[in-house]
Amino acid sequence: MAAINLCTAFIASRVIDGFEHTISQLVALASLMPIVAGIGGNTGNQTITMIVRALHYSIFSRVTFRS
C-alpha cells in the first residue's frame, strides 16, 4: 500500500510541476493544493467504506463490477 501511495504522490508532484508557471502567477492556488488533496483522500476513503459495507450486507455482488 505504501508503494501505491508513493507512486501516486510522485505522479501528483509531476502534474503540479507542469502548472508551475500558473502557480507562480496565482500564489493563492498553492495554499489550496493541500486542501484539494485532502478532500480527494477523504472522498476515496468514504467510497471504499461504502463499497465494503454494501458487499457485507449483500446490497450488490462482486458481479456488478464486471458489467
PDB file of C-alpha atoms in Angstrom:
ATOM      1  CA  MET A   1       0.000   0.000   0.000  1.00  0.00           C
ATOM      2  CA  ALA A   2       2.873   2.367   0.777  1.00  0.00           C
ATOM      3  CA  ALA A   3       4.297   1.764  -2.695  1.00  0.00           C
ATOM      4  CA  ILE A   4       0.984   2.773  -4.280  1.00  0.00           C
ATOM      5  CA  ASN A   5       0.893   5.955  -2.190  1.00  0.00           C
ATOM      6  CA  LEU A   6       4.471   6.720  -3.191  1.00  0.00           C
ATOM      7  CA  CYS A   7       3.672   6.249  -6.875  1.00  0.00           C
ATOM      8  CA  THR A   8       0.557   8.425  -6.761  1.00  0.00           C
ATOM      9  CA  ALA A   9       2.423  11.122  -4.819  1.00  0.00           C
ATOM     10  CA  PHE A  10       5.125  11.089  -7.500  1.00  0.00           C
ATOM     11  CA  ILE A  11       2.515  11.434 -10.242  1.00  0.00           C
ATOM     12  CA  ALA A  12       0.836  14.289  -8.367  1.00  0.00           C
ATOM     13  CA  SER A  13       4.134  16.110  -7.986  1.00  0.00           C
ATOM     14  CA  ARG A  14       4.788  15.785 -11.720  1.00  0.00           C
ATOM     15  CA  VAL A  15       1.332  17.200 -12.501  1.00  0.00           C
ATOM     16  CA  ILE A  16       1.914  20.108 -10.112  1.00  0.00           C
ATOM     17  CA  ASP A  17       5.299  20.696 -11.735  1.00  0.00           C
ATOM     18  CA  GLY A  18       3.506  21.118 -15.052  1.00  0.00           C
ATOM     19  CA  PHE A  19       1.493  24.004 -13.596  1.00  0.00           C
ATOM     20  CA  GLU A  20       4.491  25.757 -12.014  1.00  0.00           C
ATOM     21  CA  HIS A  21       4.079  28.849 -14.199  1.00  0.00           C
ATOM     22  CA  THR A  22       0.387  29.222 -13.303  1.00  0.00           C
ATOM     23  CA  ILE A  23       1.044  28.682  -9.606  1.00  0.00           C
ATOM     24  CA  SER A  24       3.779  31.340  -9.621  1.00  0.00           C
ATOM     25  CA  GLN A  25       1.268  33.839 -11.055  1.00  0.00           C
ATOM     26  CA  LEU A  26      -1.557  32.913  -8.657  1.00  0.00           C
ATOM     27  CA  VAL A  27       0.098  32.204  -5.319  1.00  0.00           C
ATOM     28  CA  ALA A  28      -3.288  31.569  -3.670  1.00  0.00           C
ATOM     29  CA  LEU A  29      -3.507  28.329  -5.664  1.00  0.00           C
ATOM     30  CA  ALA A  30      -0.510  26.944  -3.787  1.00  0.00           C
ATOM     31  CA  SER A  31      -2.336  27.312  -0.475  1.00  0.00           C
ATOM     32  CA  LEU A  32      -5.353  25.404  -1.812  1.00  0.00           C
ATOM     33  CA  MET A  33      -3.443  22.369  -3.108  1.00  0.00           C
ATOM     34  CA  PRO A  34      -3.229  20.523   0.251  1.00  0.00           C
ATOM     35  CA  ILE A  35      -6.935  21.161   0.842  1.00  0.00           C
ATOM     36  CA  VAL A  36      -7.890  19.684  -2.528  1.00  0.00           C
ATOM     37  CA  ALA A  37      -5.622  16.688  -1.930  1.00  0.00           C
ATOM     38  CA  GLY A  38      -7.192  16.121   1.488  1.00  0.00           C
ATOM     39  CA  ILE A  39     -10.707  16.283   0.085  1.00  0.00           C
ATOM     40  CA  GLY A  40      -9.754  13.759  -2.596  1.00  0.00           C
ATOM     41  CA  GLY A  41      -8.346  11.390   0.018  1.00  0.00           C
ATOM     42  CA  ASN A  42     -11.434  11.692   2.203  1.00  0.00           C
ATOM     43  CA  THR A  43     -13.707  11.022  -0.755  1.00  0.00           C
ATOM     44  CA  GLY A  44     -11.744   7.899  -1.659  1.00  0.00           C
ATOM     45  CA  ASN A  45     -11.920   6.573   1.903  1.00  0.00           C
ATOM     46  CA  GLN A  46     -15.672   7.148   2.078  1.00  0.00           C
ATOM     47  CA  THR A  47     -16.198   5.432  -1.272  1.00  0.00           C
ATOM     48  CA  ILE A  48     -14.222   2.358  -0.236  1.00  0.00           C
ATOM     49  CA  THR A  49     -16.101   2.223   3.075  1.00  0.00           C
ATOM     50  CA  MET A  50     -19.472   2.299   1.317  1.00  0.00           C
ATOM     51  CA  ILE A  51     -18.423  -0.413  -1.159  1.00  0.00           C
ATOM     52  CA  VAL A  52     -17.187  -2.723   1.611  1.00  0.00           C
ATOM     53  CA  ARG A  53     -20.372  -2.090   3.617  1.00  0.00           C
ATOM     54  CA  ALA A  54     -22.572  -2.808   0.592  1.00  0.00           C
ATOM     55  CA  LEU A  55     -20.676  -6.040  -0.098  1.00  0.00           C
ATOM     56  CA  HIS A  56     -21.062  -7.097   3.533  1.00  0.00           C
ATOM     57  CA  TYR A  57     -24.823  -6.519   3.562  1.00  0.00           C
ATOM     58  CA  SER A  58     -25.227  -8.063   0.071  1.00  0.00           C
ATOM     59  CA  ILE A  59     -26.660  -4.864  -1.375  1.00  0.00           C
ATOM     60  CA  PHE A  60     -24.820  -5.748  -4.570  1.00  0.00           C
ATOM     61  CA  SER A  61     -22.479  -8.511  -5.544  1.00  0.00           C
ATOM     62  CA  ARG A  62     -18.996  -8.591  -6.997  1.00  0.00           C
ATOM     63  CA  VAL A  63     -20.509  -9.425 -10.394  1.00  0.00           C
ATOM     64  CA  THR A  64     -21.878  -5.866 -10.552  1.00  0.00           C
ATOM     65  CA  PHE A  65     -18.360  -4.557 -11.151  1.00  0.00           C
ATOM     66  CA  ARG A  66     -17.779  -6.828 -14.160  1.00  0.00           C
ATOM     67  CA  SER A  67     -20.621  -5.489 -16.297  1.00  0.00           C
TER      68      SER A  67
END
